[in-house]
Amino acid sequence: MLFYSYFKTLVGKEVTVELKNDLAITGTLHSVDQYLNVKLNNVKVVNEAKYPHMMSVRNCFIRGSVVRYVQLPPGSVDIEILHDATRREARG
Amino acid sequence: MADEDAATVKEPLDLIRLSLDERIYVKLRGDRELRGRLHAYDQHLNMILGEVEETITTVEIDDETYEEIIKTQKRMVPYLFVRGDGVILCAPPLRQ
Amino acid sequence: MEDVPPPGTALVEELDKLLMVQLRDGRKILGILRSFDQFANLVLEGAVERTIVGLLYSETPLGLYVVRGENVVLLGEIDESRDPPPALQRVPESEIRIAQRAEREQEKIKKTMKARMDFLDFID
């Protein structure tokens, strides 16, 4: 639940989701669920010319399993909280 | 007692717990490598890394000569969430 | 502990909307979402496959489709005021097949050359 809880704190912030098929999408995080599926609003595709099928898409749902990375907004990462939550999670 | 608990290594992920707030090396599927500071992880090896350097190794074929060109691209990312299913291995970075 | 919504409710807002579903093999299917579950298995009504090659595209009618969740990469809500994208030109299906074949041929050549080079490296 650590990352689910963390991503919930990012709702409303701008993130870039990079998929395993190399597609990278920037957008406002609208929601996340326990599978780490995410919904982005006002999306913009990095390297848009290569992915013309995304030109008419403004909001999208991304299946958690196809995500490789999420680039996080620097101001939103509270390192102390993350460390504590990780230690708590590791203890089980 | 608590300190002793924190320092013991009983299972593989305990070793990763000891790398919290340290710079680590992560090898990923798709010829990708990351070097960065470990801020969070879970049992799937989902992670958050800070000050990340990503290295991508690609082999391209020249259109005319058909020669193999091995390229390494590098980039820096301030904070990165990494999905655990792409992780091949984690290691403390080699000390130089 | 936390206010976890019931599993598999993430797509409720997308019901009865026209969506573009991108599959893991790269195909794009457009249709109206009529049902889904926690795996993102989908039921699409009036589905069509949109094949895009360069700036050409064509659409093939498929009918009612059930898509297995694990093959779903993303679902895009189609903004109908921007669809089809003005930059794309619609052509008949036969024409897109020809363009597709040419594109695949090109990729195959590259792959064979890479395999040969790998083999040469191996015997070195």
XYZ file of C-alpha atoms in Angstrom:
312
model
C 0.000 0.000 0.000
C 3.027 2.284 0.355
C 3.108 3.429 -3.254
C -0.663 3.562 -3.581
C -0.762 5.889 -0.548
C 2.112 7.913 -1.934
C 0.548 8.336 -5.383
C -2.692 9.474 -3.773
C -0.786 12.427 -2.338
C 0.229 13.364 -5.912
C -3.334 13.735 -7.218
C -3.632 17.089 -8.957
C 0.113 17.293 -9.647
C 1.782 16.943 -13.022
C 3.657 13.694 -13.655
C 5.224 11.973 -16.648
C 4.404 8.296 -17.021
C 6.787 6.255 -19.170
C 5.395 3.005 -20.489
C 7.165 -0.238 -21.320
C 6.425 0.379 -25.003
C 8.443 3.660 -24.724
C 5.387 5.912 -24.949
C 5.782 8.782 -22.460
C 2.751 10.788 -21.365
C 2.706 13.941 -19.257
C -0.502 14.907 -17.525
C -2.243 15.890 -14.314
C -2.695 12.888 -12.033
C -6.459 12.475 -11.666
C -6.566 9.214 -9.704
C -4.745 6.017 -8.825
C -6.011 2.645 -7.563
C -4.445 -0.213 -5.587
C -3.052 -1.815 -8.787
C -1.316 1.476 -9.505
C -3.512 2.001 -12.553
C -3.475 5.753 -13.128
C -5.703 8.279 -14.799
C -4.189 11.397 -16.307
C -5.982 14.542 -17.434
C -4.882 17.040 -20.085
C -2.296 14.634 -21.426
C 0.540 15.569 -23.687
C 2.534 12.867 -25.412
C 6.297 13.299 -25.489
C 7.368 12.902 -29.137
C 3.785 13.377 -30.304
C 4.617 13.064 -34.001
C 5.526 9.418 -33.476
C 2.201 8.574 -31.812
C -0.530 10.185 -33.958
C -3.229 7.962 -32.427
C -2.962 10.022 -29.215
C -3.757 13.342 -30.920
C -7.479 13.154 -30.114
C -6.992 11.953 -26.529
C -7.209 14.442 -23.661
C -7.813 12.164 -20.670
C -6.570 8.613 -20.315
C -6.412 5.537 -18.110
C -3.082 3.674 -18.010
C -2.960 0.080 -16.797
C -0.453 -0.166 -13.946
C 1.229 -3.254 -15.382
C 2.463 -1.397 -18.489
C 4.224 1.373 -16.556
C 8.017 1.419 -16.514
C 8.633 4.723 -14.698
C 6.806 7.703 -13.310
C 8.774 10.933 -13.175
C 7.777 12.668 -9.956
C 7.551 16.399 -9.336
C 10.587 17.268 -7.123
C 8.653 19.411 -4.629
C 6.276 16.577 -3.811
C 8.798 14.088 -2.462
C 9.132 14.169 1.329
C 12.151 11.937 1.816
C 11.740 11.522 5.592
C 8.149 10.327 5.276
C 9.120 7.899 2.518
C 11.973 6.432 4.590
C 9.734 5.939 7.626
C 6.928 4.412 5.558
C 9.393 2.060 3.837
C 10.852 0.854 7.160
C 7.356 0.301 8.520
C 6.352 -1.606 5.368
C 9.546 -3.723 5.468
C 8.763 -4.792 9.035
C 5.444 -6.079 7.652
C 17.072 -4.457 20.478
C 15.415 -2.417 17.741
C 18.795 -1.518 16.292
C 19.819 -5.143 16.236
C 16.616 -6.001 14.379
C 17.274 -3.333 11.813
C 20.801 -4.581 11.117
C 20.093 -8.306 10.717
C 19.808 -9.830 7.268
C 17.491 -12.809 7.097
C 16.055 -12.510 3.624
C 17.067 -10.840 0.340
C 14.986 -7.724 0.830
C 16.678 -7.016 4.183
C 19.753 -6.208 2.154
C 17.804 -3.610 0.245
C 16.525 -2.119 3.502
C 20.152 -1.509 4.452
C 20.550 0.485 1.210
C 17.834 3.006 2.139
C 19.129 6.530 1.592
C 22.223 5.109 -0.129
C 23.094 5.328 -3.797
C 22.314 2.040 -5.492
C 22.649 0.451 -8.908
C 19.579 -1.101 -10.529
C 19.638 -3.213 -13.680
C 16.359 -3.322 -15.571
C 14.844 -5.191 -18.473
C 15.366 -3.653 -21.885
C 19.083 -2.863 -21.452
C 18.467 -0.093 -18.959
C 20.454 0.742 -15.850
C 19.794 3.236 -13.082
C 22.059 4.784 -10.496
C 20.350 6.772 -7.784
C 19.548 7.255 -4.111
C 16.995 4.800 -2.744
C 14.168 6.599 -0.946
C 11.437 3.932 -0.869
C 10.728 0.363 -1.944
C 8.176 -2.392 -1.337
C 8.014 -6.192 -1.618
C 7.526 -6.009 -5.428
C 10.731 -3.956 -5.704
C 8.763 -0.938 -6.767
C 11.080 1.920 -5.832
C 11.489 5.656 -5.633
C 14.976 6.829 -6.519
C 16.384 10.342 -6.310
C 19.087 12.051 -8.433
C 18.771 9.251 -10.936
C 21.060 8.646 -13.865
C 19.544 6.323 -16.447
C 21.715 4.576 -19.025
C 20.070 2.968 -22.063
C 22.130 0.744 -24.331
C 20.863 0.329 -27.878
C 22.165 -1.466 -30.928
C 21.228 0.180 -34.188
C 21.832 -0.884 -37.754
C 23.144 1.724 -40.138
C 20.677 2.099 -43.044
C 23.403 2.141 -45.711
C 26.297 0.065 -44.445
C 24.295 -2.263 -42.175
C 26.968 -1.786 -39.543
C 26.072 -2.262 -35.907
C 26.231 0.910 -33.889
C 26.182 0.445 -30.124
C 24.952 3.585 -28.420
C 24.579 4.455 -24.770
C 22.194 7.275 -23.929
C 22.296 8.858 -20.506
C 19.872 11.205 -18.819
C 19.243 12.589 -15.344
C 15.866 12.545 -13.581
C 15.354 14.263 -10.185
C 12.857 11.722 -8.782
C 11.711 8.510 -10.383
C 9.192 5.848 -9.426
C 10.346 2.515 -10.880
C 7.884 -0.348 -11.302
C 9.262 -3.517 -9.706
C 8.397 -5.949 -12.507
C 11.163 -4.453 -14.672
C 13.895 -4.898 -12.083
C 16.536 -7.568 -12.749
C 18.895 -6.787 -9.866
C 19.853 -4.192 -7.294
C 23.322 -3.630 -5.903
C 25.150 -1.090 -3.825
C 27.126 1.013 -6.304
C 30.760 0.048 -6.812
C 32.988 2.185 -4.673
C 35.477 4.063 -6.812
C -6.924 2.225 7.778
C -7.397 3.865 4.413
C -10.319 4.761 2.216
C -9.653 2.193 -0.513
C -12.360 2.278 -3.162
C -13.781 -1.143 -4.093
C -11.450 -2.884 -6.569
C -12.151 -2.381 -10.243
C -14.184 0.777 -10.084
C -11.613 2.944 -11.794
C -13.381 2.977 -15.172
C -16.889 3.888 -14.026
C -16.462 7.431 -15.363
C -15.589 6.047 -18.804
C -18.746 3.947 -19.230
C -20.760 4.727 -22.369
C -17.998 6.954 -23.747
C -16.112 6.544 -27.015
C -12.625 5.296 -26.138
C -9.416 4.495 -27.962
C -7.895 1.330 -26.516
C -4.244 0.705 -27.243
C -3.251 -2.960 -27.016
C 0.144 -4.429 -26.193
C 0.721 -5.473 -29.805
C 0.314 -1.838 -30.848
C -3.189 -2.107 -32.290
C -5.729 0.642 -31.607
C -9.380 -0.154 -31.164
C -12.103 2.485 -30.874
C -15.471 1.704 -29.352
C -17.998 2.595 -26.710
C -17.194 1.137 -23.288
C -20.187 -0.841 -22.044
C -18.600 -2.909 -19.273
C -15.313 -3.664 -17.471
C -13.934 -5.429 -14.394
C -10.992 -5.204 -11.978
C -8.574 -6.690 -14.566
C -9.559 -4.039 -17.100
C -11.268 -6.676 -19.221
C -13.450 -4.529 -21.468
C -16.621 -4.767 -23.508
C -16.568 -2.397 -26.467
C -19.613 -1.782 -28.608
C -19.365 -0.694 -32.217
C -15.650 -1.402 -32.168
C -13.418 -0.449 -35.098
C -9.709 -0.987 -35.522
C -7.860 2.145 -36.560
C -4.731 1.316 -38.504
C -2.268 4.183 -38.844
C 0.764 4.143 -41.127
C 2.641 7.426 -41.302
C -0.105 10.025 -41.711
C -2.570 7.676 -43.402
C -5.220 5.737 -41.559
C -8.129 3.424 -42.181
C -10.868 1.922 -40.050
C -12.029 -1.686 -40.031
C -15.390 -2.491 -38.386
C -15.158 -5.214 -35.739
C -18.546 -5.190 -33.994
C -18.887 -6.135 -30.327
C -15.521 -6.895 -28.733
C -14.435 -8.291 -25.380
C -10.808 -7.331 -24.743
C -8.730 -9.261 -22.228
C -7.359 -6.863 -19.623
C -3.742 -7.950 -19.662
C -3.463 -6.819 -23.288
C -4.617 -3.298 -22.515
C -1.942 -0.596 -22.465
C -4.147 2.447 -22.157
C -7.617 3.788 -22.689
C -7.933 7.249 -24.107
C -11.123 9.226 -23.891
C -11.722 10.455 -27.438
C -12.280 14.186 -27.676
C -14.759 14.079 -30.550
C -14.058 17.697 -31.483
C -10.486 16.629 -32.293
C -11.257 13.291 -33.908
C -10.197 12.051 -36.348
C -7.010 14.141 -35.989
C -6.927 16.686 -38.848
C -3.310 15.754 -39.562
C -4.341 12.255 -40.618
C -5.814 11.330 -43.986
C -8.322 8.519 -44.291
C -7.689 5.970 -47.039
C -9.416 2.708 -47.996
C -8.415 -0.430 -46.095
C -6.716 -1.927 -49.166
C -4.383 1.050 -49.360
C -3.393 0.904 -45.684
C -2.576 -2.820 -46.041
C -0.085 -1.994 -48.804
C 1.524 0.758 -46.715
C 1.618 -1.573 -43.702
C 3.304 -4.338 -45.690
C 5.977 -1.932 -46.955
C 6.659 -0.745 -43.396
C 6.964 -4.315 -42.087
C 9.275 -5.330 -44.956
C 11.581 -2.469 -44.005
C 11.702 -3.577 -40.374
C 12.304 -7.199 -41.329
C 15.351 -6.242 -43.375
C 16.804 -4.395 -40.405
C 16.186 -7.375 -38.124
C 17.818 -9.900 -40.472
C 20.858 -7.675 -40.821
C 21.128 -7.399 -37.045
C 20.850 -11.178 -36.655
C 23.650 -11.655 -39.205
C 25.870 -9.137 -37.462
C 25.240 -10.829 -34.104
C 26.241 -14.143 -35.661
C 29.469 -12.663 -37.025
C 30.275 -11.227 -33.593
C 29.684 -14.665 -32.149
C 32.178 -16.485 -34.412
C 34.856 -13.776 -34.043
